[in-house]
Amino acid sequence: MKINKMLIVIFLIVFCVTGFAQQKANYELAERMREITQAPITKNTLLVRPNFIKGTDCFYYSFRTEEGKNYYWVNPKRKIKKLLFDNVELVSKISEITRKPYNHKNLDIEVKFLDKETFRFYFDRQDYTYNIRTKELKRWESEKTIDSTPYWMYYSPDSSYMLFAKRHNLYLVGNPIKGKDTTEIQLTFDGEKNYSFNREDEGELDGRFLCSAKWFKRGNKFYALREDSRKVNDMWLVDVLAQPRPKLVTYKYEMAGDKNVIQYTLLIGDAESREVREVDITRWADQYVDIVYSSNDGKRLYLQRYKRTWDEADICMVDVETGEVKSLIHEENKPYLDYQMRSIAFLNDGEEILFRSERSGWGHYYLYDKDGNLKNQVTSGDWVASPLMKVDTLRRQIYFYGYGRQQGIDPYYYILFRADLDKENKLVCLTPEDATHNVAISPSSEYYVDGYSRVDMKPRNVVRDRKGKVIMNLEEPDLHRLYEMGWKAPERFSVKAADGVTDLYGVMWKPVDFDSTKSYPIISCVYPGPFFEYVPTRFTINDALNTRLAQLGFIVITVGHRGCSPMRGKYYHAFGYGNQRDYPLADDKYVIEQLADRYAFINKKKVGIYGHSGGGFMAAAAICTYPEFYSAAVASAGNHDNNMYNKGWVEIHFGVQERKKIVKDSLGKEHEEVTFHTSSKTNMDLAKNYKGGLLLVTGDMDQTVHPAHTMKMVDALIEAGKHFDMLVLPGQDHGFSGDAEVFYERKLWHHFARLLLGDSSADYQTDLDYFMKR
């Protein structure tokens, strides 16, 4: 009996030690994968970026492999591709001039065509020109052509007048070359800090600066959309790294529901008369306004204004002569208008207006005449048209990416379509492959350069004709070194949302030494949108942290959630409206449960989650909402309290209510007062549910998501008597960089290794070695 007990004890000790050894985090492999994101591997080209030459369909591009960087010239009409120049020959000619040696494989120049066959470039502190037909190389006499005009000199179309800012006001001066008076004329007198024409935010200096006013395309009239943020409340940070003592940093910040927000004023001026007048563009309290087009004749200006509740908008035309404002298109959409994918085009100088709307529940194009009368619905159906890529006014056709129209293809893939303006839904699919496409359209619209790929398929670069047929193959990326280092592409997957019917799409990373017979913890990398899902669709070798994190011994995923993207239609991306904290949480949990049921190698009892910004907000909310499900979370730069977050973000996507009441002024006169109210659920409210495993991270100079968000969450957790970890990165703003970024990543590694792998032996020596090398 004693022997049996002893054997059992020995067995348990061996089992525990062996199990522990198998769960050691593989920091060495993670660091090896870091090397693939650095030179020289990342210098190699993946996609062709064509540069069309002087309005023709001929183009040039550069492409780098391990054999060096070459430059190519393509004539798609004749299906000819050739070297733009021979590197060895060109370098030799440069050496004849400078008497210096150069490596032809390291030739890196920026080409700028002066005409259809001669280009200019800068190399080794000298400008040159090269003729691709004669192969003649010449020094460029740059002293004859240098533009010595100061950047702040902003001339009218005929160069008669110049606008500039001085202090905070707008000034005008004539051009003596045009026979104009050179006396400096002050046009405005009410400029001050936060109500300025000075684009450089200097204001307190004497001197001339670039102004915010814009000339019309013809004549000597100008306009300015002036922003008044004087009453907007201040926000503060303390720069602890400033010398010789910490420094207070003050800036304006509009928070959700604020009473005092930016106000917009439209001014139109005339250089000849020196007159500047204000145009009344007001329709709604606290409206947002931007300029969308000015006519070629300088007589019409078009603007778009949004109601603060973001469910109504106008496209307006301003008569420059009279100042009359006419609403051409009035748009209403519940619960809010999709600002992120808005698209407007003015055809034939405003004779027609092409407007993208979600009024049917799907983003589509509607054609109006110059007076705002609907002529045709150009696209329709249960799919989404992207913002416009190009309008071919001669053929009356438009180009855009379509999402979700092709059956069996990921609805996030960019598929190029052409549509006729005068016929409803007459579409041609120009890139049918099951991949996401990156297309450049030639000036004549006869040809398209297309680089297409998936996360699990390397890019293919081709030239297509007008019908979408591939007529030429271009270079393929050089990836052999990547594969030599052991890199493996991530895998795609699809699952259901928590409603059991909505399809969700994601990407999975595995360790390169993956063993399907082992059990791996799973980590979800999250970002809840709502304007875009950070789920990669293109081939990439630098996917931020996920490849490296997987190498420690994890399955890492990222997946879209309902409410995260307008690319799936209005119902999908409005799913989280009014519920900005909780809407993606059930989906993320259900995704992981499905994957664990599908794959035996996923350990659903060891689940992690991490994210940055909105992803940090979501990660903290998830581990507090489902503390029995998530074992570990890292929440960096999270907007944990949206009541103190950015006005536009919160009010557009999550809601603001307009409230009106009749009040009396000091004289007893009644008037209508409009106020706005919004209220958001916070992560602090969830702190009582939290059971452990959270690492909170913030940069102390983050003006986007103020570090107070993290500090409030810290305070709530302390009040609730909870244990957590915290990291503050001095001098870092919303995007971490440099050594601080690497330090944060390794802290994230150690956190997940300890809580999900049971590996508390954080490899501090490896950390030290890494930073010593830097």
PDB file of N, CA, C and O in Angstrom, residues 665-695:
ATOM      1  N   ASP A 665     -36.158  85.082 -21.345  1.00  0.00           N
ATOM      2  CA  ASP A 665     -34.901  85.778 -21.120  1.00  0.00           C
ATOM      3  C   ASP A 665     -35.068  86.809 -20.014  1.00  0.00           C
ATOM      4  O   ASP A 665     -36.127  86.899 -19.371  1.00  0.00           O
ATOM      5  N   SER A 666     -34.040  87.604 -19.780  1.00  0.00           N
ATOM      6  CA  SER A 666     -34.066  88.576 -18.679  1.00  0.00           C
ATOM      7  C   SER A 666     -35.131  89.640 -18.850  1.00  0.00           C
ATOM      8  O   SER A 666     -35.542  90.294 -17.879  1.00  0.00           O
ATOM      9  N   LEU A 667     -35.610  89.839 -20.074  1.00  0.00           N
ATOM     10  CA  LEU A 667     -36.645  90.828 -20.344  1.00  0.00           C
ATOM     11  C   LEU A 667     -38.029  90.211 -20.362  1.00  0.00           C
ATOM     12  O   LEU A 667     -39.021  90.887 -20.653  1.00  0.00           O
ATOM     13  N   GLY A 668     -38.090  88.902 -20.078  1.00  0.00           N
ATOM     14  CA  GLY A 668     -39.370  88.225 -20.043  1.00  0.00           C
ATOM     15  C   GLY A 668     -39.850  87.724 -21.391  1.00  0.00           C
ATOM     16  O   GLY A 668     -40.968  87.209 -21.514  1.00  0.00           O
ATOM     17  N   LYS A 669     -39.015  87.831 -22.402  1.00  0.00           N
ATOM     18  CA  LYS A 669     -39.393  87.376 -23.744  1.00  0.00           C
ATOM     19  C   LYS A 669     -39.148  85.881 -23.861  1.00  0.00           C
ATOM     20  O   LYS A 669     -38.092  85.378 -23.491  1.00  0.00           O
ATOM     21  N   GLU A 670     -40.122  85.184 -24.397  1.00  0.00           N
ATOM     22  CA  GLU A 670     -40.007  83.735 -24.527  1.00  0.00           C
ATOM     23  C   GLU A 670     -39.249  83.336 -25.786  1.00  0.00           C
ATOM     24  O   GLU A 670     -39.386  83.984 -26.834  1.00  0.00           O
ATOM     25  N   HIS A 671     -38.471  82.279 -25.673  1.00  0.00           N
ATOM     26  CA  HIS A 671     -37.801  81.693 -26.833  1.00  0.00           C
ATOM     27  C   HIS A 671     -37.563  80.214 -26.576  1.00  0.00           C
ATOM     28  O   HIS A 671     -37.623  79.748 -25.433  1.00  0.00           O
ATOM     29  N   GLU A 672     -37.318  79.501 -27.651  1.00  0.00           N
ATOM     30  CA  GLU A 672     -37.100  78.052 -27.550  1.00  0.00           C
ATOM     31  C   GLU A 672     -35.641  77.755 -27.247  1.00  0.00           C
ATOM     32  O   GLU A 672     -34.742  78.253 -27.925  1.00  0.00           O
ATOM     33  N   GLU A 673     -35.413  76.938 -26.240  1.00  0.00           N
ATOM     34  CA  GLU A 673     -34.062  76.515 -25.890  1.00  0.00           C
ATOM     35  C   GLU A 673     -33.894  75.038 -26.265  1.00  0.00           C
ATOM     36  O   GLU A 673     -34.721  74.207 -25.905  1.00  0.00           O
ATOM     37  N   VAL A 674     -32.833  74.743 -26.990  1.00  0.00           N
ATOM     38  CA  VAL A 674     -32.557  73.370 -27.422  1.00  0.00           C
ATOM     39  C   VAL A 674     -31.328  72.855 -26.673  1.00  0.00           C
ATOM     40  O   VAL A 674     -30.280  73.504 -26.664  1.00  0.00           O
ATOM     41  N   THR A 675     -31.467  71.722 -26.046  1.00  0.00           N
ATOM     42  CA  THR A 675     -30.338  71.076 -25.380  1.00  0.00           C
ATOM     43  C   THR A 675     -30.238  69.636 -25.868  1.00  0.00           C
ATOM     44  O   THR A 675     -31.177  69.095 -26.470  1.00  0.00           O
ATOM     45  N   PHE A 676     -29.106  69.015 -25.583  1.00  0.00           N
ATOM     46  CA  PHE A 676     -28.868  67.649 -26.039  1.00  0.00           C
ATOM     47  C   PHE A 676     -28.389  66.799 -24.873  1.00  0.00           C
ATOM     48  O   PHE A 676     -27.619  67.251 -24.024  1.00  0.00           O
ATOM     49  N   HIS A 677     -28.844  65.566 -24.866  1.00  0.00           N
ATOM     50  CA  HIS A 677     -28.527  64.684 -23.743  1.00  0.00           C
ATOM     51  C   HIS A 677     -28.122  63.310 -24.256  1.00  0.00           C
ATOM     52  O   HIS A 677     -28.722  62.767 -25.183  1.00  0.00           O
ATOM     53  N   THR A 678     -27.092  62.763 -23.654  1.00  0.00           N
ATOM     54  CA  THR A 678     -26.695  61.391 -23.953  1.00  0.00           C
ATOM     55  C   THR A 678     -26.169  60.746 -22.684  1.00  0.00           C
ATOM     56  O   THR A 678     -25.645  61.437 -21.800  1.00  0.00           O
ATOM     57  N   SER A 679     -26.345  59.464 -22.566  1.00  0.00           N
ATOM     58  CA  SER A 679     -25.870  58.753 -21.388  1.00  0.00           C
ATOM     59  C   SER A 679     -25.381  57.375 -21.802  1.00  0.00           C
ATOM     60  O   SER A 679     -26.047  56.673 -22.559  1.00  0.00           O
ATOM     61  N   SER A 680     -24.193  57.023 -21.331  1.00  0.00           N
ATOM     62  CA  SER A 680     -23.579  55.755 -21.723  1.00  0.00           C
ATOM     63  C   SER A 680     -23.318  54.866 -20.522  1.00  0.00           C
ATOM     64  O   SER A 680     -22.956  55.337 -19.440  1.00  0.00           O
ATOM     65  N   LYS A 681     -23.468  53.565 -20.728  1.00  0.00           N
ATOM     66  CA  LYS A 681     -23.060  52.597 -19.721  1.00  0.00           C
ATOM     67  C   LYS A 681     -21.538  52.595 -19.645  1.00  0.00           C
ATOM     68  O   LYS A 681     -20.856  52.696 -20.661  1.00  0.00           O
ATOM     69  N   THR A 682     -21.004  52.472 -18.454  1.00  0.00           N
ATOM     70  CA  THR A 682     -19.553  52.504 -18.279  1.00  0.00           C
ATOM     71  C   THR A 682     -19.027  51.171 -17.788  1.00  0.00           C
ATOM     72  O   THR A 682     -19.768  50.358 -17.200  1.00  0.00           O
ATOM     73  N   ASN A 683     -17.741  50.957 -17.988  1.00  0.00           N
ATOM     74  CA  ASN A 683     -17.108  49.749 -17.454  1.00  0.00           C
ATOM     75  C   ASN A 683     -16.990  49.803 -15.933  1.00  0.00           C
ATOM     76  O   ASN A 683     -16.926  48.762 -15.272  1.00  0.00           O
ATOM     77  N   MET A 684     -16.976  51.008 -15.383  1.00  0.00           N
ATOM     78  CA  MET A 684     -16.898  51.130 -13.931  1.00  0.00           C
ATOM     79  C   MET A 684     -18.109  50.477 -13.255  1.00  0.00           C
ATOM     80  O   MET A 684     -18.012  49.943 -12.155  1.00  0.00           O
ATOM     81  N   ASP A 685     -19.255  50.518 -13.933  1.00  0.00           N
ATOM     82  CA  ASP A 685     -20.459  49.895 -13.391  1.00  0.00           C
ATOM     83  C   ASP A 685     -20.338  48.378 -13.290  1.00  0.00           C
ATOM     84  O   ASP A 685     -21.101  47.733 -12.565  1.00  0.00           O
ATOM     85  N   LEU A 686     -19.382  47.807 -14.047  1.00  0.00           N
ATOM     86  CA  LEU A 686     -19.210  46.350 -14.066  1.00  0.00           C
ATOM     87  C   LEU A 686     -18.132  45.865 -13.098  1.00  0.00           C
ATOM     88  O   LEU A 686     -17.928  44.655 -12.955  1.00  0.00           O
ATOM     89  N   ALA A 687     -17.415  46.813 -12.478  1.00  0.00           N
ATOM     90  CA  ALA A 687     -16.251  46.441 -11.661  1.00  0.00           C
ATOM     91  C   ALA A 687     -16.621  45.442 -10.571  1.00  0.00           C
ATOM     92  O   ALA A 687     -15.809  44.570 -10.210  1.00  0.00           O
ATOM     93  N   LYS A 688     -17.828  45.531 -10.031  1.00  0.00           N
ATOM     94  CA  LYS A 688     -18.239  44.637  -8.944  1.00  0.00           C
ATOM     95  C   LYS A 688     -18.296  43.178  -9.385  1.00  0.00           C
ATOM     96  O   LYS A 688     -18.191  42.259  -8.561  1.00  0.00           O
ATOM     97  N   ASN A 689     -18.462  42.935 -10.700  1.00  0.00           N
ATOM     98  CA  ASN A 689     -18.558  41.563 -11.205  1.00  0.00           C
ATOM     99  C   ASN A 689     -17.202  40.925 -11.463  1.00  0.00           C
ATOM    100  O   ASN A 689     -17.099  39.708 -11.617  1.00  0.00           O
ATOM    101  N   TYR A 690     -16.164  41.758 -11.545  1.00  0.00           N
ATOM    102  CA  TYR A 690     -14.825  41.305 -11.948  1.00  0.00           C
ATOM    103  C   TYR A 690     -14.219  40.352 -10.914  1.00  0.00           C
ATOM    104  O   TYR A 690     -14.344  40.558  -9.710  1.00  0.00           O
ATOM    105  N   LYS A 691     -13.533  39.305 -11.421  1.00  0.00           N
ATOM    106  CA  LYS A 691     -12.946  38.312 -10.517  1.00  0.00           C
ATOM    107  C   LYS A 691     -11.441  38.152 -10.674  1.00  0.00           C
ATOM    108  O   LYS A 691     -10.822  37.402  -9.912  1.00  0.00           O
ATOM    109  N   GLY A 692     -10.828  38.798 -11.650  1.00  0.00           N
ATOM    110  CA  GLY A 692      -9.384  38.708 -11.784  1.00  0.00           C
ATOM    111  C   GLY A 692      -8.941  38.535 -13.224  1.00  0.00           C
ATOM    112  O   GLY A 692      -9.715  38.166 -14.102  1.00  0.00           O
ATOM    113  N   GLY A 693      -7.628  38.832 -13.466  1.00  0.00           N
ATOM    114  CA  GLY A 693      -7.032  38.573 -14.773  1.00  0.00           C
ATOM    115  C   GLY A 693      -6.889  39.767 -15.681  1.00  0.00           C
ATOM    116  O   GLY A 693      -6.523  39.619 -16.845  1.00  0.00           O
ATOM    117  N   LEU A 694      -7.137  40.997 -15.182  1.00  0.00           N
ATOM    118  CA  LEU A 694      -7.143  42.176 -16.045  1.00  0.00           C
ATOM    119  C   LEU A 694      -5.858  42.974 -15.915  1.00  0.00           C
ATOM    120  O   LEU A 694      -5.398  43.263 -14.810  1.00  0.00           O
ATOM    121  N   LEU A 695      -5.300  43.349 -17.064  1.00  0.00           N
ATOM    122  CA  LEU A 695      -4.186  44.301 -17.144  1.00  0.00           C
ATOM    123  C   LEU A 695      -4.688  45.543 -17.857  1.00  0.00           C
ATOM    124  O   LEU A 695      -5.133  45.472 -19.003  1.00  0.00           O
TER     125      LEU A 695
END
